[in-house]
Amino acid sequence: MGEEQNLQITLMSPYKMGHFQLSHRVVLAPLTRQRMYGNVPQPHAILYYSQRTTDGGLLISEATVISDTAIGYRDVPGIWTKEQVEAWKPIVEAVHDKGGIFFCQIWHTGRLSNTGFQPNGQAPVSSTDKPLSPSSDGSHFSPPRRLSTEEIPQIINDFRLAAKNAMEAGFDGVELHAAHGYLVDQFLKDQVNDRTDNYGGSLENRCRFALELVEAVSEEIGADRVGIRLSPFADYNESGDSNPEGLGLYMAESLNKYGILYLHVVEPRMKTAWEKFECTESLLSMRKAFKGTFIVAGGYGREDGNKAVAENRADLVAYGRVFLANPDLPRRFELNAPLNKYDRNTFYTSDPVVGYTDYPFLDQTYDKET
């Protein structure tokens, strides 16, 4: 009977996530857009996020930096100053006015930065002093400075304060960005982490920083308002691991201790940011181990998203590029309507409209019988 009931679940089925009642299971994934000039949220983001809001839908903000040492890209939003907190408020309010649930993804880029972004031109910080190779697009990453053991509590405190600020801005909770080769992932992955102190070496030690972050943020705003994003199988930004399944399972089991709201994991097939690969690896062990809401992301469409929730491999499915290009994505999925194609050329431009808020909505006269 239970299996038959699960097969009735679709992306359009309601879901109770902690004390949040979701009307469907389609989530806006965090998407860097680089349109928050000078690291301050801009008024044009009000339209961008409200376009993608449905009553009872979950949105996760673009990655938002926690301090002036966390920046690695131009015009990404921050949440460490009063000005930034105040600038976020009308954006969050617009989402809430349409009945949306809005989480802020908080972020430190670590060694994915350069001295030009850093205060006083200092070296970016990381778990290591190993530099990244120059990227294919010509981006330059400065050699990082290895954080001392004594400095790590300050970084954790920066995350804690960012979470507190997110709540002050009106967000419903925060997602810790621990994926894709950024600072937290730089501690998790053995390809990057070459430390010999309590934050390096063994699996337990490499996960210590991430779990201390979870504990600090949970104590600050409540575990029922905390999520975390992981990509154990990914090799983004030279951040692979020799045993990704073991890493993912250890984190999933360890997170239960803190009772956080959700775990958001990138599918193994997304080993790079832009293309899917055939693979036999699975998130099933993490799904079974974690006791809270389980969100999956990575190259999903309507059909395989429906299948993932029907087969109980996930509670919710996060969509990125396809949600960017289809601001009314849940409605299109509900009607099985055609989708707009995204334009990769406008993902990271600074235009406040083009490639941002100008993707067309489904014609309101569209009928599922047509």
CSV table of C-alpha atoms in Angstrom, one decimal, residues 8-331:
chain,number,residue,atom,x,y,z
A,8,GLN,CA,0.8,8.8,-6.6
A,9,ILE,CA,3.2,11.5,-5.5
A,10,THR,CA,4.3,14.0,-8.2
A,11,LEU,CA,6.2,17.3,-8.3
A,12,MET,CA,2.8,19.0,-7.9
A,13,SER,CA,2.0,17.1,-4.7
A,14,PRO,CA,2.1,19.1,-1.4
A,15,TYR,CA,4.8,18.5,1.1
A,16,LYS,CA,5.3,19.5,4.8
A,17,MET,CA,8.9,20.6,5.4
A,18,GLY,CA,9.2,21.1,9.1
A,19,HIS,CA,6.7,23.8,9.9
A,20,PHE,CA,6.6,25.0,6.3
A,21,GLN,CA,3.7,23.8,4.2
A,22,LEU,CA,4.8,23.5,0.6
A,23,SER,CA,2.1,23.4,-2.2
A,24,HIS,CA,4.5,21.6,-4.6
A,25,ARG,CA,7.9,20.0,-4.7
A,26,VAL,CA,9.6,22.2,-7.3
A,27,VAL,CA,12.4,24.3,-5.7
A,28,LEU,CA,14.2,27.3,-7.1
A,29,ALA,CA,17.9,26.3,-6.8
A,30,PRO,CA,20.5,28.9,-5.8
A,31,LEU,CA,21.8,30.6,-8.9
A,32,THR,CA,24.6,33.2,-9.0
A,33,ARG,CA,23.5,36.0,-11.3
A,34,GLN,CA,26.1,38.8,-10.6
A,35,ARG,CA,23.6,41.6,-10.8
A,36,MET,CA,23.9,42.9,-7.2
A,37,TYR,CA,26.2,45.9,-7.9
A,38,GLY,CA,28.9,46.5,-5.3
A,39,ASN,CA,27.7,43.4,-3.3
A,40,VAL,CA,24.5,45.2,-2.3
A,41,PRO,CA,21.1,43.6,-3.3
A,42,GLN,CA,19.4,45.7,-6.0
A,43,PRO,CA,15.7,46.6,-6.5
A,44,HIS,CA,15.6,44.7,-9.8
A,45,ALA,CA,15.9,41.5,-7.8
A,46,ILE,CA,12.4,42.2,-6.4
A,47,LEU,CA,10.9,41.3,-9.8
A,48,TYR,CA,13.3,38.5,-10.5
A,49,TYR,CA,12.5,36.5,-7.3
A,50,SER,CA,8.8,37.4,-7.2
A,51,GLN,CA,8.4,36.2,-10.8
A,52,ARG,CA,9.6,32.8,-9.7
A,53,THR,CA,7.4,32.7,-6.6
A,54,THR,CA,4.3,30.6,-6.1
A,55,ASP,CA,2.1,30.4,-3.1
A,56,GLY,CA,3.7,27.7,-1.0
A,57,GLY,CA,6.8,27.3,-3.2
A,58,LEU,CA,10.3,27.1,-1.9
A,59,LEU,CA,13.0,29.5,-3.2
A,60,ILE,CA,16.7,29.4,-2.3
A,61,SER,CA,18.5,32.7,-3.0
A,62,GLU,CA,21.6,33.0,-5.0
A,63,ALA,CA,24.8,32.4,-3.1
A,64,THR,CA,25.3,35.3,-0.7
A,65,VAL,CA,28.7,36.1,0.8
A,66,ILE,CA,29.2,36.2,4.6
A,67,SER,CA,32.0,38.7,4.8
A,68,ASP,CA,34.4,40.9,2.8
A,69,THR,CA,36.9,38.1,2.8
A,70,ALA,CA,34.4,35.7,1.3
A,71,ILE,CA,34.0,37.4,-2.1
A,72,GLY,CA,35.2,35.6,-5.2
A,73,TYR,CA,33.1,37.1,-8.0
A,74,ARG,CA,31.9,40.6,-9.0
A,75,ASP,CA,28.5,41.9,-8.0
A,76,VAL,CA,27.4,38.9,-5.9
A,77,PRO,CA,25.2,39.9,-2.9
A,78,GLY,CA,26.4,40.1,0.6
A,79,ILE,CA,24.7,39.9,4.0
A,80,TRP,CA,27.4,41.1,6.5
A,81,THR,CA,26.5,44.9,6.5
A,82,LYS,CA,23.4,46.8,7.7
A,83,GLU,CA,23.1,48.2,4.2
A,84,GLN,CA,22.9,44.8,2.7
A,85,VAL,CA,20.4,43.5,5.2
A,86,GLU,CA,18.1,46.5,4.6
A,87,ALA,CA,18.5,46.0,0.8
A,88,TRP,CA,17.4,42.4,1.1
A,89,LYS,CA,14.2,43.2,3.0
A,90,PRO,CA,12.0,44.4,0.1
A,91,ILE,CA,13.1,41.4,-2.0
A,92,VAL,CA,12.2,39.0,0.8
A,93,GLU,CA,8.9,40.8,1.4
A,94,ALA,CA,8.0,40.5,-2.3
A,95,VAL,CA,8.4,36.7,-2.1
A,96,HIS,CA,6.4,36.5,1.1
A,97,ASP,CA,3.7,38.7,-0.4
A,98,LYS,CA,3.1,36.0,-3.0
A,99,GLY,CA,3.1,33.2,-0.3
A,100,GLY,CA,6.6,31.9,-1.0
A,101,ILE,CA,9.1,30.4,1.4
A,102,PHE,CA,12.6,32.0,1.0
A,103,PHE,CA,15.9,30.6,2.3
A,104,CYS,CA,19.2,32.5,1.9
A,105,GLN,CA,22.2,30.5,0.8
A,106,ILE,CA,25.2,31.8,2.7
A,107,TRP,CA,28.7,31.4,1.2
A,108,HIS,CA,32.4,31.7,1.4
A,109,THR,CA,34.4,31.2,-1.8
A,110,GLY,CA,37.7,30.3,-0.1
A,111,ARG,CA,40.5,29.8,-2.6
A,112,LEU,CA,38.1,30.6,-5.5
A,113,SER,CA,39.0,34.3,-5.1
A,114,ASN,CA,41.9,36.5,-5.9
A,115,THR,CA,43.7,39.4,-4.2
A,116,GLY,CA,41.7,41.9,-6.1
A,117,PHE,CA,38.5,40.9,-4.2
A,118,GLN,CA,40.2,40.8,-0.8
A,119,PRO,CA,40.6,43.5,1.8
A,120,ASN,CA,44.0,45.2,1.4
A,121,GLY,CA,44.9,42.9,-1.4
A,122,GLN,CA,45.5,40.0,1.0
A,123,ALA,CA,45.6,36.3,-0.1
A,124,PRO,CA,42.3,34.5,0.0
A,125,VAL,CA,41.9,31.9,2.7
A,126,SER,CA,41.3,28.2,2.4
A,127,SER,CA,41.9,24.8,4.1
A,128,THR,CA,45.1,24.7,2.1
A,129,ASP,CA,47.8,26.8,0.5
A,130,LYS,CA,47.5,24.8,-2.8
A,131,PRO,CA,46.6,27.2,-5.6
A,132,LEU,CA,44.0,26.5,-8.2
A,133,SER,CA,44.9,26.1,-11.9
A,134,PRO,CA,43.8,29.0,-14.1
A,135,SER,CA,40.3,28.4,-15.4
A,136,SER,CA,39.4,27.9,-19.0
A,137,ASP,CA,37.6,31.3,-19.1
A,138,GLY,CA,40.8,33.1,-18.1
A,139,SER,CA,39.7,33.7,-14.5
A,140,HIS,CA,42.7,34.1,-12.2
A,141,PHE,CA,42.9,32.6,-8.7
A,142,SER,CA,45.5,33.9,-6.4
A,143,PRO,CA,47.5,31.4,-4.3
A,144,PRO,CA,45.5,31.0,-1.0
A,145,ARG,CA,46.6,31.2,2.6
A,146,ARG,CA,46.0,28.2,4.8
A,147,LEU,CA,43.7,29.2,7.7
A,148,SER,CA,45.3,28.5,11.1
A,149,THR,CA,43.4,26.4,13.6
A,150,GLU,CA,43.0,29.5,15.7
A,151,GLU,CA,41.4,31.4,12.8
A,152,ILE,CA,38.7,28.9,12.0
A,153,PRO,CA,36.3,30.0,14.9
A,154,GLN,CA,36.2,33.5,13.3
A,155,ILE,CA,35.1,32.1,10.0
A,156,ILE,CA,32.4,30.0,11.8
A,157,ASN,CA,31.3,33.2,13.6
A,158,ASP,CA,31.1,35.0,10.3
A,159,PHE,CA,28.6,32.3,9.1
A,160,ARG,CA,26.7,32.6,12.3
A,161,LEU,CA,26.4,36.4,12.0
A,162,ALA,CA,25.3,36.0,8.4
A,163,ALA,CA,22.6,33.6,9.4
A,164,LYS,CA,21.4,36.1,12.1
A,165,ASN,CA,21.4,38.9,9.5
A,166,ALA,CA,19.4,36.7,7.1
A,167,MET,CA,16.7,36.3,9.7
A,168,GLU,CA,16.8,40.1,10.3
A,169,ALA,CA,16.3,40.6,6.6
A,170,GLY,CA,13.2,38.4,6.8
A,171,PHE,CA,14.4,35.1,5.3
A,172,ASP,CA,12.7,32.0,6.5
A,173,GLY,CA,16.0,30.2,7.0
A,174,VAL,CA,19.5,29.7,5.6
A,175,GLU,CA,21.3,27.1,3.4
A,176,LEU,CA,25.0,26.6,4.1
A,177,HIS,CA,26.8,26.4,0.8
A,178,ALA,CA,29.1,23.4,1.4
A,179,ALA,CA,29.4,22.3,-2.3
A,180,HIS,CA,31.1,23.0,-5.6
A,181,GLY,CA,34.7,23.5,-4.4
A,182,TYR,CA,34.0,26.6,-2.2
A,183,LEU,CA,35.5,27.0,1.3
A,184,VAL,CA,33.5,24.4,3.2
A,185,ASP,CA,34.0,21.9,0.4
A,186,GLN,CA,37.7,22.7,0.4
A,187,PHE,CA,37.8,21.3,4.0
A,188,LEU,CA,35.6,18.2,3.1
A,189,LYS,CA,37.4,16.9,0.1
A,190,ASP,CA,40.7,15.1,0.3
A,191,GLN,CA,41.9,16.3,-3.1
A,192,VAL,CA,42.1,19.8,-1.5
A,193,ASN,CA,42.4,19.4,2.2
A,194,ASP,CA,46.1,18.5,3.0
A,195,ARG,CA,45.9,19.7,6.7
A,196,THR,CA,47.6,17.8,9.5
A,197,ASP,CA,45.6,19.4,12.4
A,198,ASN,CA,42.1,18.5,13.7
A,199,TYR,CA,40.6,19.7,10.5
A,200,GLY,CA,42.5,17.5,8.1
A,201,GLY,CA,43.5,13.9,7.4
A,202,SER,CA,40.7,11.6,8.5
A,203,LEU,CA,37.1,11.8,7.3
A,204,GLU,CA,36.0,12.8,10.7
A,205,ASN,CA,38.5,15.7,10.8
A,206,ARG,CA,37.7,16.9,7.3
A,207,CYS,CA,34.0,17.1,8.1
A,208,ARG,CA,34.7,18.9,11.4
A,209,PHE,CA,34.5,22.4,10.0
A,210,ALA,CA,31.2,21.8,8.2
A,211,LEU,CA,29.6,20.2,11.2
A,212,GLU,CA,30.8,23.0,13.6
A,213,LEU,CA,29.3,25.5,11.1
A,214,VAL,CA,26.0,23.6,11.3
A,215,GLU,CA,26.0,23.5,15.0
A,216,ALA,CA,26.8,27.3,15.4
A,217,VAL,CA,24.2,28.4,12.9
A,218,SER,CA,21.6,26.0,14.3
A,219,GLU,CA,22.2,27.4,17.8
A,220,GLU,CA,21.8,31.0,16.4
A,221,ILE,CA,18.6,30.7,14.4
A,222,GLY,CA,17.2,27.2,15.2
A,223,ALA,CA,18.0,23.9,13.4
A,224,ASP,CA,14.4,24.0,12.0
A,225,ARG,CA,15.5,26.9,9.8
A,226,VAL,CA,18.8,25.4,8.6
A,227,GLY,CA,19.7,23.5,5.4
A,228,ILE,CA,23.0,22.5,3.8
A,229,ARG,CA,24.0,21.9,0.2
A,230,LEU,CA,26.6,19.2,-0.5
A,231,SER,CA,28.2,17.9,-3.7
A,232,PRO,CA,30.3,14.9,-2.5
A,233,PHE,CA,30.6,13.4,-6.0
A,234,ALA,CA,31.4,16.6,-7.9
A,235,ASP,CA,34.9,17.6,-9.0
A,236,TYR,CA,34.1,21.3,-9.5
A,237,ASN,CA,37.1,23.6,-9.1
A,238,GLU,CA,39.6,20.8,-8.5
A,239,SER,CA,37.7,19.6,-5.5
A,240,GLY,CA,37.3,15.8,-5.9
A,241,ASP,CA,37.3,13.2,-3.2
A,242,SER,CA,38.8,9.7,-3.2
A,243,ASN,CA,35.6,8.2,-1.6
A,244,PRO,CA,32.7,10.4,-2.4
A,245,GLU,CA,30.1,7.9,-1.3
A,246,GLY,CA,31.7,7.5,2.1
A,247,LEU,CA,32.0,11.3,2.5
A,248,GLY,CA,28.3,11.8,1.6
A,249,LEU,CA,27.1,9.0,3.9
A,250,TYR,CA,29.2,10.3,6.8
A,251,MET,CA,27.8,13.8,6.4
A,252,ALA,CA,24.2,12.6,6.1
A,253,GLU,CA,24.5,10.5,9.2
A,254,SER,CA,26.3,13.2,11.2
A,255,LEU,CA,23.8,15.9,10.3
A,256,ASN,CA,21.1,14.0,12.1
A,257,LYS,CA,22.7,14.9,15.4
A,258,TYR,CA,21.7,18.6,14.8
A,259,GLY,CA,18.2,18.0,13.6
A,260,ILE,CA,18.5,20.4,10.7
A,261,LEU,CA,15.6,21.0,8.3
A,262,TYR,CA,17.0,19.7,5.0
A,263,LEU,CA,19.9,18.3,3.1
A,264,HIS,CA,20.3,19.4,-0.5
A,265,VAL,CA,22.6,17.3,-2.6
A,266,VAL,CA,23.9,17.5,-6.2
A,267,GLU,CA,23.5,14.4,-8.2
A,268,PRO,CA,26.6,12.3,-9.0
A,269,ARG,CA,26.0,12.7,-12.7
A,270,MET,CA,26.8,16.4,-12.4
A,271,LYS,CA,30.6,16.1,-11.9
A,272,THR,CA,31.0,19.4,-13.6
A,273,ALA,CA,28.8,22.5,-13.6
A,274,TRP,CA,27.5,22.3,-17.2
A,275,GLU,CA,27.0,18.8,-18.3
A,276,LYS,CA,25.5,15.5,-17.2
A,277,PHE,CA,27.5,12.3,-17.3
A,278,GLU,CA,26.4,8.7,-17.3
A,279,CYS,CA,27.1,7.1,-13.9
A,280,THR,CA,26.2,4.3,-11.7
A,281,GLU,CA,26.7,6.2,-8.4
A,282,SER,CA,23.7,7.1,-6.4
A,283,LEU,CA,22.5,9.3,-3.6
A,284,LEU,CA,20.3,6.5,-2.2
A,285,SER,CA,22.6,5.8,0.8
A,286,MET,CA,22.4,9.5,1.8
A,287,ARG,CA,18.7,9.6,1.3
A,288,LYS,CA,18.2,6.6,3.6
A,289,ALA,CA,20.6,7.9,6.2
A,290,PHE,CA,19.3,11.5,6.6
A,291,LYS,CA,16.2,11.9,8.7
A,292,GLY,CA,15.0,15.4,7.5
A,293,THR,CA,13.8,16.7,4.1
A,294,PHE,CA,16.0,15.5,1.2
A,295,ILE,CA,16.4,17.8,-1.8
A,296,VAL,CA,18.1,16.6,-5.0
A,297,ALA,CA,19.5,18.8,-7.8
A,298,GLY,CA,21.4,18.3,-11.1
A,299,GLY,CA,20.0,18.2,-14.6
A,300,TYR,CA,16.4,17.3,-13.8
A,301,GLY,CA,13.5,17.7,-16.1
A,302,ARG,CA,9.8,17.2,-15.5
A,303,GLU,CA,9.7,13.4,-16.1
A,304,ASP,CA,12.7,12.3,-14.0
A,305,GLY,CA,11.7,14.8,-11.3
A,306,ASN,CA,8.3,13.2,-11.0
A,307,LYS,CA,10.0,9.8,-11.0
A,308,ALA,CA,12.4,10.8,-8.2
A,309,VAL,CA,9.6,11.9,-5.8
A,310,ALA,CA,7.3,9.0,-6.8
A,311,GLU,CA,10.0,6.5,-6.1
A,312,ASN,CA,10.8,8.3,-2.8
A,313,ARG,CA,14.4,9.0,-3.8
A,314,ALA,CA,13.8,12.6,-2.9
A,315,ASP,CA,11.2,14.8,-1.2
A,316,LEU,CA,11.9,17.9,-3.3
A,317,VAL,CA,13.7,18.6,-6.6
A,318,ALA,CA,15.7,21.8,-7.2
A,319,TYR,CA,15.8,23.3,-10.6
A,320,GLY,CA,18.3,25.9,-11.8
A,321,ARG,CA,18.8,26.9,-15.4
A,322,VAL,CA,15.3,25.7,-16.5
A,323,PHE,CA,13.7,27.7,-13.6
A,324,LEU,CA,15.8,30.7,-14.7
A,325,ALA,CA,14.4,30.5,-18.2
A,326,ASN,CA,10.8,29.6,-17.1
A,327,PRO,CA,9.7,31.9,-14.2
A,328,ASP,CA,6.4,30.0,-14.1
A,329,LEU,CA,8.1,26.6,-14.1
A,330,PRO,CA,5.7,24.9,-11.6
A,331,ARG,CA,2.7,25.8,-13.7
